[in-house]
């Protein structure tokens, strides 16, 4: 499994599956979620609503992953995952690791060879970048999912540096 880092917009990535930093409702939001729905079009939301109706009536639990079409995006699938919100008082690292682990498992099940991840939980959910990068890289490196490339798509310079500095230091 090749691990690569790109500074850019995840909705522009030409990969098989794009991972969305969703929320429990699966009905959209801001950040990555907003960009994916905006650029991907209504087909994505329609399939999210179907997932809610048929599989996740109470919402997608934190750390879980579910796939839909990618609509008008170059990708074939969007893998929606719900990151944990950051809390000083409670260590939710395992839930953040689950987002990467379960998204990769699902990517393999779908037959996706290339998967793009955003820096899950580091925006609205306020997870510190360095710690999120550590968890993301450790989890992806430990995964035995049969995926050819995992591409971390970082939206700004601080996120890009947090991930690439960590990758260089190992
Ligand atoms: N491409 C790549 N990365 C992006 C993009 C984009 N188009 N837009 C934002 N990001 C980055 C942010 O800069 C941040 O580093 O993705 C990371 C995750 O930020 P959020 O999208 O805010 O996701 P998260 O912190 O997991 O919070 C999820 O925010 O948008 C809502 O509906 C979403 O309620 C959910 C919550």
PDB file of C-alpha atoms and ligand atoms in Angstrom:
ATOM      1  CA  UNK A   1       0.000   0.000   0.000  1.00  0.00           C
ATOM      2  CA  UNK A   2       1.443   3.329  -1.129  1.00  0.00           C
ATOM      3  CA  UNK A   3       0.736   6.309   1.158  1.00  0.00           C
ATOM      4  CA  UNK A   4       0.843   9.726  -0.506  1.00  0.00           C
ATOM      5  CA  UNK A   5       0.167  13.307   0.594  1.00  0.00           C
ATOM      6  CA  UNK A   6      -1.421  16.057  -1.471  1.00  0.00           C
ATOM      7  CA  UNK A   7      -2.282  19.646  -0.592  1.00  0.00           C
ATOM      8  CA  UNK A   8      -5.590  20.340  -2.262  1.00  0.00           C
ATOM      9  CA  UNK A   9      -9.327  19.785  -2.476  1.00  0.00           C
ATOM     10  CA  UNK A  10     -10.487  16.227  -1.914  1.00  0.00           C
ATOM     11  CA  UNK A  11     -13.423  16.703  -4.324  1.00  0.00           C
ATOM     12  CA  UNK A  12     -10.959  17.093  -7.188  1.00  0.00           C
ATOM     13  CA  UNK A  13      -9.112  13.853  -6.593  1.00  0.00           C
ATOM     14  CA  UNK A  14      -9.158  11.239  -9.337  1.00  0.00           C
ATOM     15  CA  UNK A  15      -9.351   8.171  -7.107  1.00  0.00           C
ATOM     16  CA  UNK A  16     -11.790   5.269  -6.779  1.00  0.00           C
ATOM     17  CA  UNK A  17     -13.124   6.298  -3.354  1.00  0.00           C
ATOM     18  CA  UNK A  18     -13.207   9.597  -1.486  1.00  0.00           C
ATOM     19  CA  UNK A  19     -13.716   9.496   2.284  1.00  0.00           C
ATOM     20  CA  UNK A  20     -16.123  12.079   3.664  1.00  0.00           C
ATOM     21  CA  UNK A  21     -15.790  13.581   7.145  1.00  0.00           C
ATOM     22  CA  UNK A  22     -19.513  13.282   7.739  1.00  0.00           C
ATOM     23  CA  UNK A  23     -21.743  13.615  10.779  1.00  0.00           C
ATOM     24  CA  UNK A  24     -24.226  11.136  12.229  1.00  0.00           C
ATOM     25  CA  UNK A  25     -27.144  12.427  10.174  1.00  0.00           C
ATOM     26  CA  UNK A  26     -25.425  11.726   6.823  1.00  0.00           C
ATOM     27  CA  UNK A  27     -27.479  14.647   5.561  1.00  0.00           C
ATOM     28  CA  UNK A  28     -24.581  16.999   4.843  1.00  0.00           C
ATOM     29  CA  UNK A  29     -22.849  19.836   6.645  1.00  0.00           C
ATOM     30  CA  UNK A  30     -19.916  22.156   6.105  1.00  0.00           C
ATOM     31  CA  UNK A  31     -16.217  21.513   5.409  1.00  0.00           C
ATOM     32  CA  UNK A  32     -15.448  18.334   3.485  1.00  0.00           C
ATOM     33  CA  UNK A  33     -19.058  17.188   3.860  1.00  0.00           C
ATOM     34  CA  UNK A  34     -20.404  20.367   2.325  1.00  0.00           C
ATOM     35  CA  UNK A  35     -17.882  20.320  -0.518  1.00  0.00           C
ATOM     36  CA  UNK A  36     -18.601  16.693  -1.428  1.00  0.00           C
ATOM     37  CA  UNK A  37     -22.362  17.192  -1.509  1.00  0.00           C
ATOM     38  CA  UNK A  38     -22.068  20.492  -3.361  1.00  0.00           C
ATOM     39  CA  UNK A  39     -19.696  19.168  -6.023  1.00  0.00           C
ATOM     40  CA  UNK A  40     -21.061  15.628  -6.122  1.00  0.00           C
ATOM     41  CA  UNK A  41     -24.678  16.575  -6.563  1.00  0.00           C
ATOM     42  CA  UNK A  42     -28.017  15.361  -5.193  1.00  0.00           C
ATOM     43  CA  UNK A  43     -27.480  11.689  -5.998  1.00  0.00           C
ATOM     44  CA  UNK A  44     -25.143  11.450  -3.021  1.00  0.00           C
ATOM     45  CA  UNK A  45     -27.722  12.856  -0.613  1.00  0.00           C
ATOM     46  CA  UNK A  46     -30.408  10.602  -2.081  1.00  0.00           C
ATOM     47  CA  UNK A  47     -28.307   7.532  -1.301  1.00  0.00           C
ATOM     48  CA  UNK A  48     -27.461   8.895   2.155  1.00  0.00           C
ATOM     49  CA  UNK A  49     -31.177   9.258   2.873  1.00  0.00           C
ATOM     50  CA  UNK A  50     -31.664   5.650   1.726  1.00  0.00           C
ATOM     51  CA  UNK A  51     -28.873   4.521   4.078  1.00  0.00           C
ATOM     52  CA  UNK A  52     -30.588   6.339   6.937  1.00  0.00           C
ATOM     53  CA  UNK A  53     -33.944   4.795   6.106  1.00  0.00           C
ATOM     54  CA  UNK A  54     -32.751   1.242   5.523  1.00  0.00           C
ATOM     55  CA  UNK A  55     -29.623   0.760   7.587  1.00  0.00           C
ATOM     56  CA  UNK A  56     -28.962   3.575  10.027  1.00  0.00           C
ATOM     57  CA  UNK A  57     -32.309   4.905  11.289  1.00  0.00           C
ATOM     58  CA  UNK A  58     -30.544   6.437  14.311  1.00  0.00           C
ATOM     59  CA  UNK A  59     -27.692   7.835  12.238  1.00  0.00           C
ATOM     60  CA  UNK A  60     -24.226   6.519  11.350  1.00  0.00           C
ATOM     61  CA  UNK A  61     -22.344   5.860  14.607  1.00  0.00           C
ATOM     62  CA  UNK A  62     -18.984   7.528  15.252  1.00  0.00           C
ATOM     63  CA  UNK A  63     -16.148   5.456  13.802  1.00  0.00           C
ATOM     64  CA  UNK A  64     -18.380   3.594  11.350  1.00  0.00           C
ATOM     65  CA  UNK A  65     -18.237   3.884   7.534  1.00  0.00           C
ATOM     66  CA  UNK A  66     -20.884   3.605   4.802  1.00  0.00           C
ATOM     67  CA  UNK A  67     -20.579   4.000   1.033  1.00  0.00           C
ATOM     68  CA  UNK A  68     -22.648   5.801  -1.576  1.00  0.00           C
ATOM     69  CA  UNK A  69     -22.185   6.828  -5.173  1.00  0.00           C
ATOM     70  CA  UNK A  70     -19.839   9.765  -5.760  1.00  0.00           C
ATOM     71  CA  UNK A  71     -22.355  11.373  -8.129  1.00  0.00           C
ATOM     72  CA  UNK A  72     -20.627  13.889 -10.415  1.00  0.00           C
ATOM     73  CA  UNK A  73     -17.220  13.594  -8.728  1.00  0.00           C
ATOM     74  CA  UNK A  74     -14.368  11.808 -10.559  1.00  0.00           C
ATOM     75  CA  UNK A  75     -14.415   9.117  -7.890  1.00  0.00           C
ATOM     76  CA  UNK A  76     -16.743   6.143  -8.043  1.00  0.00           C
ATOM     77  CA  UNK A  77     -17.702   6.010  -4.382  1.00  0.00           C
ATOM     78  CA  UNK A  78     -17.904   8.282  -1.363  1.00  0.00           C
ATOM     79  CA  UNK A  79     -17.170   6.483   1.897  1.00  0.00           C
ATOM     80  CA  UNK A  80     -18.882   8.467   4.647  1.00  0.00           C
ATOM     81  CA  UNK A  81     -17.357   8.143   8.102  1.00  0.00           C
ATOM     82  CA  UNK A  82     -18.127  10.018  11.332  1.00  0.00           C
ATOM     83  CA  UNK A  83     -15.118  11.247  13.258  1.00  0.00           C
ATOM     84  CA  UNK A  84     -15.167  11.842  17.013  1.00  0.00           C
ATOM     85  CA  UNK A  85     -15.262  15.382  18.365  1.00  0.00           C
ATOM     86  CA  UNK A  86     -12.150  16.271  20.326  1.00  0.00           C
ATOM     87  CA  UNK A  87     -12.442  16.357  24.132  1.00  0.00           C
ATOM     88  CA  UNK A  88      -9.571  17.111  26.538  1.00  0.00           C
ATOM     89  CA  UNK A  89     -11.292  15.063  29.203  1.00  0.00           C
ATOM     90  CA  UNK A  90     -11.953  11.902  27.218  1.00  0.00           C
ATOM     91  CA  UNK A  91      -9.569   9.950  24.982  1.00  0.00           C
ATOM     92  CA  UNK A  92     -11.509   9.044  21.832  1.00  0.00           C
ATOM     93  CA  UNK A  93      -8.420   8.091  19.797  1.00  0.00           C
ATOM     94  CA  UNK A  94      -9.738   4.592  19.098  1.00  0.00           C
ATOM     95  CA  UNK A  95     -12.857   6.054  17.492  1.00  0.00           C
ATOM     96  CA  UNK A  96     -10.734   8.214  15.195  1.00  0.00           C
ATOM     97  CA  UNK A  97      -8.606   5.183  14.338  1.00  0.00           C
ATOM     98  CA  UNK A  98     -11.817   3.266  13.585  1.00  0.00           C
ATOM     99  CA  UNK A  99     -12.727   5.852  10.927  1.00  0.00           C
ATOM    100  CA  UNK A 100      -9.554   5.036   8.982  1.00  0.00           C
ATOM    101  CA  UNK A 101      -9.662   1.302   9.678  1.00  0.00           C
ATOM    102  CA  UNK A 102     -13.304   0.798   8.744  1.00  0.00           C
ATOM    103  CA  UNK A 103     -13.117   3.085   5.712  1.00  0.00           C
ATOM    104  CA  UNK A 104     -10.190   1.013   4.387  1.00  0.00           C
ATOM    105  CA  UNK A 105     -12.028  -2.244   5.056  1.00  0.00           C
ATOM    106  CA  UNK A 106     -15.030  -0.908   3.159  1.00  0.00           C
ATOM    107  CA  UNK A 107     -12.819   0.353   0.327  1.00  0.00           C
ATOM    108  CA  UNK A 108     -11.408  -3.153  -0.052  1.00  0.00           C
ATOM    109  CA  UNK A 109     -14.907  -4.681  -0.030  1.00  0.00           C
ATOM    110  CA  UNK A 110     -15.964  -2.255  -2.756  1.00  0.00           C
ATOM    111  CA  UNK A 111     -12.880  -3.066  -4.827  1.00  0.00           C
ATOM    112  CA  UNK A 112     -11.495   0.480  -4.612  1.00  0.00           C
ATOM    113  CA  UNK A 113      -7.763   0.469  -5.423  1.00  0.00           C
ATOM    114  CA  UNK A 114      -7.151   4.147  -4.599  1.00  0.00           C
ATOM    115  CA  UNK A 115      -8.653   5.952  -1.600  1.00  0.00           C
ATOM    116  CA  UNK A 116      -8.427   9.636  -0.623  1.00  0.00           C
ATOM    117  CA  UNK A 117      -8.773  10.654   3.025  1.00  0.00           C
ATOM    118  CA  UNK A 118      -9.216  14.140   4.479  1.00  0.00           C
ATOM    119  CA  UNK A 119      -7.814  15.013   7.897  1.00  0.00           C
ATOM    120  CA  UNK A 120     -10.883  13.653   9.664  1.00  0.00           C
ATOM    121  CA  UNK A 121     -12.026  15.460  12.847  1.00  0.00           C
ATOM    122  CA  UNK A 122      -9.439  18.271  12.561  1.00  0.00           C
ATOM    123  CA  UNK A 123     -11.916  20.959  11.448  1.00  0.00           C
ATOM    124  CA  UNK A 124     -15.285  21.520  13.106  1.00  0.00           C
ATOM    125  CA  UNK A 125     -14.523  18.599  15.438  1.00  0.00           C
ATOM    126  CA  UNK A 126     -11.388  20.398  16.646  1.00  0.00           C
ATOM    127  CA  UNK A 127      -8.965  17.459  16.900  1.00  0.00           C
ATOM    128  CA  UNK A 128      -5.368  18.751  17.126  1.00  0.00           C
ATOM    129  CA  UNK A 129      -3.663  18.241  13.767  1.00  0.00           C
ATOM    130  CA  UNK A 130      -0.474  16.561  15.016  1.00  0.00           C
ATOM    131  CA  UNK A 131      -2.355  13.998  17.055  1.00  0.00           C
ATOM    132  CA  UNK A 132      -4.839  13.322  14.257  1.00  0.00           C
ATOM    133  CA  UNK A 133      -1.969  12.852  11.812  1.00  0.00           C
ATOM    134  CA  UNK A 134      -0.299  10.380  14.193  1.00  0.00           C
ATOM    135  CA  UNK A 135      -3.484   8.345  14.592  1.00  0.00           C
ATOM    136  CA  UNK A 136      -4.233   8.447  10.867  1.00  0.00           C
ATOM    137  CA  UNK A 137      -0.768   7.323   9.785  1.00  0.00           C
ATOM    138  CA  UNK A 138      -0.417   4.640  12.462  1.00  0.00           C
ATOM    139  CA  UNK A 139      -3.812   3.164  11.575  1.00  0.00           C
ATOM    140  CA  UNK A 140      -3.313   3.210   7.817  1.00  0.00           C
ATOM    141  CA  UNK A 141       0.163   1.715   8.121  1.00  0.00           C
ATOM    142  CA  UNK A 142      -1.154  -1.064  10.357  1.00  0.00           C
ATOM    143  CA  UNK A 143      -3.999  -1.890   7.979  1.00  0.00           C
ATOM    144  CA  UNK A 144      -3.857  -5.070   5.921  1.00  0.00           C
ATOM    145  CA  UNK A 145      -6.586  -3.822   3.574  1.00  0.00           C
ATOM    146  CA  UNK A 146      -5.775  -4.691  -0.036  1.00  0.00           C
ATOM    147  CA  UNK A 147      -5.709  -1.123  -1.367  1.00  0.00           C
ATOM    148  CA  UNK A 148      -2.990   0.140  -3.748  1.00  0.00           C
ATOM    149  CA  UNK A 149      -2.866   3.797  -2.686  1.00  0.00           C
ATOM    150  CA  UNK A 150      -4.031   5.806   0.299  1.00  0.00           C
ATOM    151  CA  UNK A 151      -3.858   9.511  -0.484  1.00  0.00           C
ATOM    152  CA  UNK A 152      -4.123  12.040   2.335  1.00  0.00           C
ATOM    153  CA  UNK A 153      -5.575  15.219   0.865  1.00  0.00           C
ATOM    154  CA  UNK A 154      -4.762  18.186   3.117  1.00  0.00           C
ATOM    155  CA  UNK A 155      -6.632  21.397   2.552  1.00  0.00           C
ATOM    156  CA  UNK A 156      -4.119  23.882   3.950  1.00  0.00           C
ATOM    157  CA  UNK A 157      -0.417  24.227   4.684  1.00  0.00           C
ATOM    158  CA  UNK A 158      -0.588  23.474   8.446  1.00  0.00           C
ATOM    159  CA  UNK A 159      -2.394  20.207   7.824  1.00  0.00           C
ATOM    160  CA  UNK A 160      -0.068  19.295   4.952  1.00  0.00           C
ATOM    161  CA  UNK A 161       2.982  19.957   7.121  1.00  0.00           C
ATOM    162  CA  UNK A 162       1.569  18.062  10.098  1.00  0.00           C
ATOM    163  CA  UNK A 163       1.098  14.928   8.010  1.00  0.00           C
ATOM    164  CA  UNK A 164       4.243  15.087   5.876  1.00  0.00           C
ATOM    165  CA  UNK A 165       6.542  16.017   8.784  1.00  0.00           C
ATOM    166  CA  UNK A 166       5.285  12.983  10.662  1.00  0.00           C
ATOM    167  CA  UNK A 167       5.737  10.720   7.635  1.00  0.00           C
ATOM    168  CA  UNK A 168       9.322  11.990   7.213  1.00  0.00           C
ATOM    169  CA  UNK A 169      10.160  11.549  10.882  1.00  0.00           C
ATOM    170  CA  UNK A 170       9.392   7.832  11.003  1.00  0.00           C
TER     171      UNK A 170
HETATM  172  N1  LIG B   1     -10.841  18.991   0.755  1.00  0.00           N
HETATM  173  C1  LIG B   1      -9.966  18.476   1.678  1.00  0.00           C
HETATM  174  N2  LIG B   1      -9.987  18.818   2.982  1.00  0.00           N
HETATM  175  C2  LIG B   1     -10.920  19.729   3.372  1.00  0.00           C
HETATM  176  C3  LIG B   1     -11.860  20.308   2.478  1.00  0.00           C
HETATM  177  C4  LIG B   1     -11.789  19.898   1.124  1.00  0.00           C
HETATM  178  N3  LIG B   1     -12.648  20.374   0.198  1.00  0.00           N
HETATM  179  N4  LIG B   1     -12.660  21.173   3.192  1.00  0.00           N
HETATM  180  C5  LIG B   1     -12.214  21.144   4.459  1.00  0.00           C
HETATM  181  N5  LIG B   1     -11.168  20.294   4.583  1.00  0.00           N
HETATM  182  C6  LIG B   1     -10.364  19.954   5.765  1.00  0.00           C
HETATM  183  C7  LIG B   1     -10.433  20.893   6.930  1.00  0.00           C
HETATM  184  O1  LIG B   1      -9.523  21.963   6.746  1.00  0.00           O
HETATM  185  C8  LIG B   1      -9.998  19.966   8.065  1.00  0.00           C
HETATM  186  O2  LIG B   1      -8.582  19.882   8.092  1.00  0.00           O
HETATM  187  O3  LIG B   1     -10.870  18.724   6.264  1.00  0.00           O
HETATM  188  C9  LIG B   1     -10.538  18.605   7.651  1.00  0.00           C
HETATM  189  C10 LIG B   1     -11.790  18.153   8.403  1.00  0.00           C
HETATM  190  O4  LIG B   1     -12.609  19.277   8.622  1.00  0.00           O
HETATM  191  P1  LIG B   1     -14.228  19.194   8.600  1.00  0.00           P
HETATM  192  O5  LIG B   1     -14.676  19.095   7.209  1.00  0.00           O
HETATM  193  O6  LIG B   1     -14.718  20.330   9.441  1.00  0.00           O
HETATM  194  O7  LIG B   1     -14.573  17.801   9.302  1.00  0.00           O
HETATM  195  P2  LIG B   1     -14.569  17.397  10.849  1.00  0.00           P
HETATM  196  O8  LIG B   1     -13.618  18.182  11.658  1.00  0.00           O
HETATM  197  O9  LIG B   1     -14.434  15.902  10.812  1.00  0.00           O
HETATM  198  O10 LIG B   1     -16.040  17.800  11.325  1.00  0.00           O
HETATM  199  C11 LIG B   1     -17.125  17.115  10.791  1.00  0.00           C
HETATM  200  O11 LIG B   1     -18.183  19.122  10.131  1.00  0.00           O
HETATM  201  O12 LIG B   1     -18.789  19.678   8.032  1.00  0.00           O
HETATM  202  C12 LIG B   1     -19.256  19.172   9.193  1.00  0.00           C
HETATM  203  O13 LIG B   1     -21.037  17.727   8.535  1.00  0.00           O
HETATM  204  C13 LIG B   1     -19.718  17.758   9.042  1.00  0.00           C
HETATM  205  O14 LIG B   1     -20.718  17.742  11.215  1.00  0.00           O
HETATM  206  C14 LIG B   1     -19.604  17.283  10.463  1.00  0.00           C
HETATM  207  C15 LIG B   1     -18.345  17.975  10.951  1.00  0.00           C
END
